Coordinates of C-alpha atoms in Angstrom, one line a residue:
X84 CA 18.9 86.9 77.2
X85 CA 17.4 90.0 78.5
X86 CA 18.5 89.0 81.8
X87 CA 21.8 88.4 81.3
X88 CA 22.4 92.2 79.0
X89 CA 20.6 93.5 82.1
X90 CA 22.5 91.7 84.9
X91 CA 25.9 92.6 83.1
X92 CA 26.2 96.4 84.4
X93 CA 24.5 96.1 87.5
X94 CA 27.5 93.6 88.8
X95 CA 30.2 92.9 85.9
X96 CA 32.5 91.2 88.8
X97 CA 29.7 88.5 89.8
X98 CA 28.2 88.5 86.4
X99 CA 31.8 87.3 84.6
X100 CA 32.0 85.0 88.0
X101 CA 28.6 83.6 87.2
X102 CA 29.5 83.3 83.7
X103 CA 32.8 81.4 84.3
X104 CA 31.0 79.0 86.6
X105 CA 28.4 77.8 84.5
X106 CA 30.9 77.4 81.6
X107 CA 33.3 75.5 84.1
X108 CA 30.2 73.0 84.7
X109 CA 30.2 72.4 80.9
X110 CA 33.6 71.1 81.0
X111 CA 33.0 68.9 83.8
X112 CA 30.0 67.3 81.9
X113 CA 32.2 66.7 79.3
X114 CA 34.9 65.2 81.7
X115 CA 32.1 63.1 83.6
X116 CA 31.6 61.7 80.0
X117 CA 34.7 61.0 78.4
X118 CA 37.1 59.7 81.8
X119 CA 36.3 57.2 83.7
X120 CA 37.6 58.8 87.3
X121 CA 35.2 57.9 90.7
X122 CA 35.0 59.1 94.1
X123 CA 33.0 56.8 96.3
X124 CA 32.0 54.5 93.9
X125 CA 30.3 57.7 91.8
X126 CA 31.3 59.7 88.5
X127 CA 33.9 62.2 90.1
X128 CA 32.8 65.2 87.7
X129 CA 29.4 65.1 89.3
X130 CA 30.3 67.0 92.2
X131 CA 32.0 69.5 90.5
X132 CA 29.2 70.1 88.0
X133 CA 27.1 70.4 90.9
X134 CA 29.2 73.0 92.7
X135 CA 29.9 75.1 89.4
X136 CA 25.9 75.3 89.1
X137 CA 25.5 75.9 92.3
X138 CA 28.0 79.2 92.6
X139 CA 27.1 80.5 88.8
X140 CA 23.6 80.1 90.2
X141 CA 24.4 82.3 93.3
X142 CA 26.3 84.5 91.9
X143 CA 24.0 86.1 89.7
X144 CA 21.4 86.3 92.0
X145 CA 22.8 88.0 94.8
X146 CA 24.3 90.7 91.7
X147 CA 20.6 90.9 91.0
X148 CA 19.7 91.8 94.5
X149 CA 22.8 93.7 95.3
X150 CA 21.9 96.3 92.2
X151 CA 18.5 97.0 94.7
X152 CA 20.5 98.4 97.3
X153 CA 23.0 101.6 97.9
X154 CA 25.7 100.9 95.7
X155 CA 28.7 101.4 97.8
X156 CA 32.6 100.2 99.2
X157 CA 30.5 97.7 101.2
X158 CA 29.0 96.0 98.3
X159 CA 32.1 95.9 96.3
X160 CA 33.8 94.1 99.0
X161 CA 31.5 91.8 99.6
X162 CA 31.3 90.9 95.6
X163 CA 34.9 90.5 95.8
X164 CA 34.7 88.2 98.9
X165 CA 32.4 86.1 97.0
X166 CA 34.7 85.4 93.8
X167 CA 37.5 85.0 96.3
X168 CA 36.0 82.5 98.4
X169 CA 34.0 80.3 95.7
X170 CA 36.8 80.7 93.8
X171 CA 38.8 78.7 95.5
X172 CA 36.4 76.0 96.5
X173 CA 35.6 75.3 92.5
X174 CA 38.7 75.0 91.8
X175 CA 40.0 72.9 94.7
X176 CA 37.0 70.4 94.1
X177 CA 37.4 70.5 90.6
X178 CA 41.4 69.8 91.0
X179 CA 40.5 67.4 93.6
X180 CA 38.4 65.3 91.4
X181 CA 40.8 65.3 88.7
X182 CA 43.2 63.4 90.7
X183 CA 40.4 61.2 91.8
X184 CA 40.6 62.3 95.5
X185 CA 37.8 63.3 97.7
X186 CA 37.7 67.3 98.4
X187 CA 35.0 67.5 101.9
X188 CA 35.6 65.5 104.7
X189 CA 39.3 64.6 103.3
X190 CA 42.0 64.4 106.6
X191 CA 44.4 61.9 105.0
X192 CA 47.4 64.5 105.0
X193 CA 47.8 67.3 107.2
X194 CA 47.7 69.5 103.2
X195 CA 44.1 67.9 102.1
X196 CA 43.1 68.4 106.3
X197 CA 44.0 72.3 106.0
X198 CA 42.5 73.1 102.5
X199 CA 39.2 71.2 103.9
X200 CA 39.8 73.7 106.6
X201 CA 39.4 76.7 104.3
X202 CA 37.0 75.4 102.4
X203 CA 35.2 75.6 105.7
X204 CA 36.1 79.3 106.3
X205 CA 35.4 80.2 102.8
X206 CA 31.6 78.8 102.5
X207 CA 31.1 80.7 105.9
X208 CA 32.0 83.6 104.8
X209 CA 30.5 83.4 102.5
X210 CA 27.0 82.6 104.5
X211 CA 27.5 85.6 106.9
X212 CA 27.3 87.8 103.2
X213 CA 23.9 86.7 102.8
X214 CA 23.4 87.3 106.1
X215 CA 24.9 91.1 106.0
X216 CA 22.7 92.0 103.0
X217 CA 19.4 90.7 104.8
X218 CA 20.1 93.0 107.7
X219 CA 20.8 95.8 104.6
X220 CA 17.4 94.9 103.2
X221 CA 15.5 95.1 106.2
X222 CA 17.1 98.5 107.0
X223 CA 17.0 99.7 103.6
X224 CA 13.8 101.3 102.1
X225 CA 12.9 100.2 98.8
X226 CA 9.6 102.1 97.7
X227 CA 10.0 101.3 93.8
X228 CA 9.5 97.6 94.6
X229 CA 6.3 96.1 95.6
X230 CA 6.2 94.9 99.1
X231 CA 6.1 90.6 98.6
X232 CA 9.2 91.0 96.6
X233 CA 11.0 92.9 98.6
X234 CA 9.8 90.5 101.8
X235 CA 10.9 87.0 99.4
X236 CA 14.4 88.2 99.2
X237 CA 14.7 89.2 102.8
X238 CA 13.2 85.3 103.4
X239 CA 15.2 83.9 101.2
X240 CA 18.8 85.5 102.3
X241 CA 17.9 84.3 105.7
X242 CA 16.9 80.7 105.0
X243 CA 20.2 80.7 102.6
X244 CA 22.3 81.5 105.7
X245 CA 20.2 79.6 108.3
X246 CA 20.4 76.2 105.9
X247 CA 24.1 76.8 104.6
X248 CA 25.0 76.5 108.5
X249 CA 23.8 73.0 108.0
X250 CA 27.2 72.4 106.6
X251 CA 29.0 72.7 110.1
X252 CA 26.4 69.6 110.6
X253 CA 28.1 67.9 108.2
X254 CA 31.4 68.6 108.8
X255 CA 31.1 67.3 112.4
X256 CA 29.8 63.9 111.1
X257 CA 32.7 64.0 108.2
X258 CA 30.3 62.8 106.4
X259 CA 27.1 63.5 103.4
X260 CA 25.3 60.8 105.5
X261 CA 24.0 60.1 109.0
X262 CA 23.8 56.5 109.7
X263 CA 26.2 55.0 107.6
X264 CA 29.4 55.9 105.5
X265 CA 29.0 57.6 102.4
X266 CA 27.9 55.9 99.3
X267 CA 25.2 52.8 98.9
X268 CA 22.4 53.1 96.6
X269 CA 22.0 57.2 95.9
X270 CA 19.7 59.0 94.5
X271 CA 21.6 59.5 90.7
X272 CA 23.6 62.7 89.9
X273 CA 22.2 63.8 92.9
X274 CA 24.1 61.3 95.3
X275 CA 21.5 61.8 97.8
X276 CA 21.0 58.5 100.1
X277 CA 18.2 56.0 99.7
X278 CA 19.1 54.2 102.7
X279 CA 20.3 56.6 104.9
X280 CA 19.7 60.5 106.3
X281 CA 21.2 62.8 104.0
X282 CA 21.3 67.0 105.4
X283 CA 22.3 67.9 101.5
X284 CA 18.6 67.3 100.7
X285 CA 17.6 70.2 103.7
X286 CA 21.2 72.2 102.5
X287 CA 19.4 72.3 98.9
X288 CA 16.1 72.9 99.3
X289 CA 16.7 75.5 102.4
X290 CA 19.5 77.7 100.6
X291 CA 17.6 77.5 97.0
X292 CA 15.0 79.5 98.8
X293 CA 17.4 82.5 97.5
X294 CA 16.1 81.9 94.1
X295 CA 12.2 80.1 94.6
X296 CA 10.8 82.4 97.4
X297 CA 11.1 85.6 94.8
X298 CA 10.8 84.6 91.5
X299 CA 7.8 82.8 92.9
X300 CA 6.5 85.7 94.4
X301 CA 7.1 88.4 91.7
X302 CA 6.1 86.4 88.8
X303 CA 2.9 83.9 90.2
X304 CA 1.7 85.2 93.3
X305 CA 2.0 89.0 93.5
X306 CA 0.9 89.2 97.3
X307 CA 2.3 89.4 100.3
X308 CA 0.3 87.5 102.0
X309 CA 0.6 84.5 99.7
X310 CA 4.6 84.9 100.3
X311 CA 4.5 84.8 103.7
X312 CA 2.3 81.4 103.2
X313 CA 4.9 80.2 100.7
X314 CA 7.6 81.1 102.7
X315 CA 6.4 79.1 105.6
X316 CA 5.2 76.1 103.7
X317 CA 8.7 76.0 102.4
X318 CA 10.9 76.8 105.7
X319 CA 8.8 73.8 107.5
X320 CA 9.5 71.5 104.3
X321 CA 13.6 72.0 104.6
X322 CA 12.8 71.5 108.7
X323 CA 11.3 68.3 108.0
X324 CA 13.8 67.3 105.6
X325 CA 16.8 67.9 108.1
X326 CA 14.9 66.6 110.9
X327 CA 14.4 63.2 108.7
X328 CA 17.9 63.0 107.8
X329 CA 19.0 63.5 111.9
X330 CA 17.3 60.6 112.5
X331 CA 18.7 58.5 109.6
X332 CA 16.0 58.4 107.3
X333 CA 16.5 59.2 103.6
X334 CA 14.6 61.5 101.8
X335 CA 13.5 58.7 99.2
X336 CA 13.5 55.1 100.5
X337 CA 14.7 52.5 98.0

């Protein structure tokens, strides 16, 4: 609770973003339990509850960083950006899933084709933001803050962007999976692949860094040098991952 009274004025746009996302993923559970709606032979709430998790989760912690830096025109745009571009993919998937229709990879109609199209353009916008505020860290002086914190948050921002790339990867395939369609025997909620490679197991672990790298680094290891160890131990973890998945093995075998 004290995070959220303090997150509040430091970004009120993300913050009530945040907010509506993570309340939006409440009403999907609720749909996931009470309609009967699938997608590929899975719940089709689940990706939406995943999605709206996803964004609240992002969305607060990028107002969090934000508040570090220079508050300027520059910063309000890119919050702005950020509502407008999520935005729109939470509520395409979530109206996509309601009608029982997939939301990614979907070029049955020239309409689904185009909105998959800015779906595309939104998410990398989106990346390039996190990209923009590494570069504003690294240039950026930030004496009140002790040293491994400040170099976690300029690691994670770069691993989000590097490993949210990895959607173009599977855009290209049109498809979750890399040696077969999607669907099969899936890890559950998750949807992850047992039996083939899956790139949203690297996407996950590599663009989470944004929240693990720091709080892991502020709260339990209070060094820098133990942050840079982290951080590599956990950049060559989402490496092996997406390598494993490009060559069609799953991340748990059934």
């Amino acid at each position: 609770m004290e995070f959220i009274h303090e997150l509040k004025p430091k970004n009120e746009l993300l913050f009530i973003f945040g907010l509506g996302n993570f309340m939006l993923a409440g009403l999907f559970v609720v749909l996931s339990q009470i309609t009967s709606i699938e997608v590929s032979g899975t719940n089709a709430w689940f990706k939406p509850i995943k999605f709206a998790l996803s964004i609240g989760t992002f969305s607060w912690t990028i107002a969090w960083f934000m508040s570090y830096l220079p508050q300027d025109k520059g910063l309000q745009i890119m919050s702005w950006l950020i509502v407008v571009m999520l935005g729109f993919e939470i509520i395409y998937i979530g109206f996509q899933a309601g009608r029982g229709q997939l939301s990614h990879y979907n070029l049955s109609t020239p309409i689904y084709g185009g909105l998959y199209a800015l779906m595309a353009i939104a998410a990398t916008v989106v990346s390039f933001i996190t990209l923009v505020l590494a570069i504003r860290f690294f240039q950026t002086p930030l004496p009140e803050l002790p040293d491994y914190y400040v170099w976690s948050i300029r690691i994670g921002l770069l691993l989000f962007f590097i490993f949210s790339l990895e959607g173009f990867v599977m855009g290209a395939n049109l498809s979750h999976t890399i040696g077969a369609s999607s669907g099969g025997n899936v890890i559950p909620f998750l949807n992850w692949s047992r039996e083939y490679g899956d790139p949203r197991v690297a996407h996950f672990i590599g663009m989470h860094a944004l929240q693990v790298l720091p709080i892991a680094s502020y709260y339990i290891l209070k060094d820098i040098r133990l942050t840079f160890g982290l951080a590599i131990i956990y950049t060559l973890l989402a490496a092996y991952v997406l390598i494993q998945a490009l060559y069609g093995q799953p991340f748990l075998k059934s």
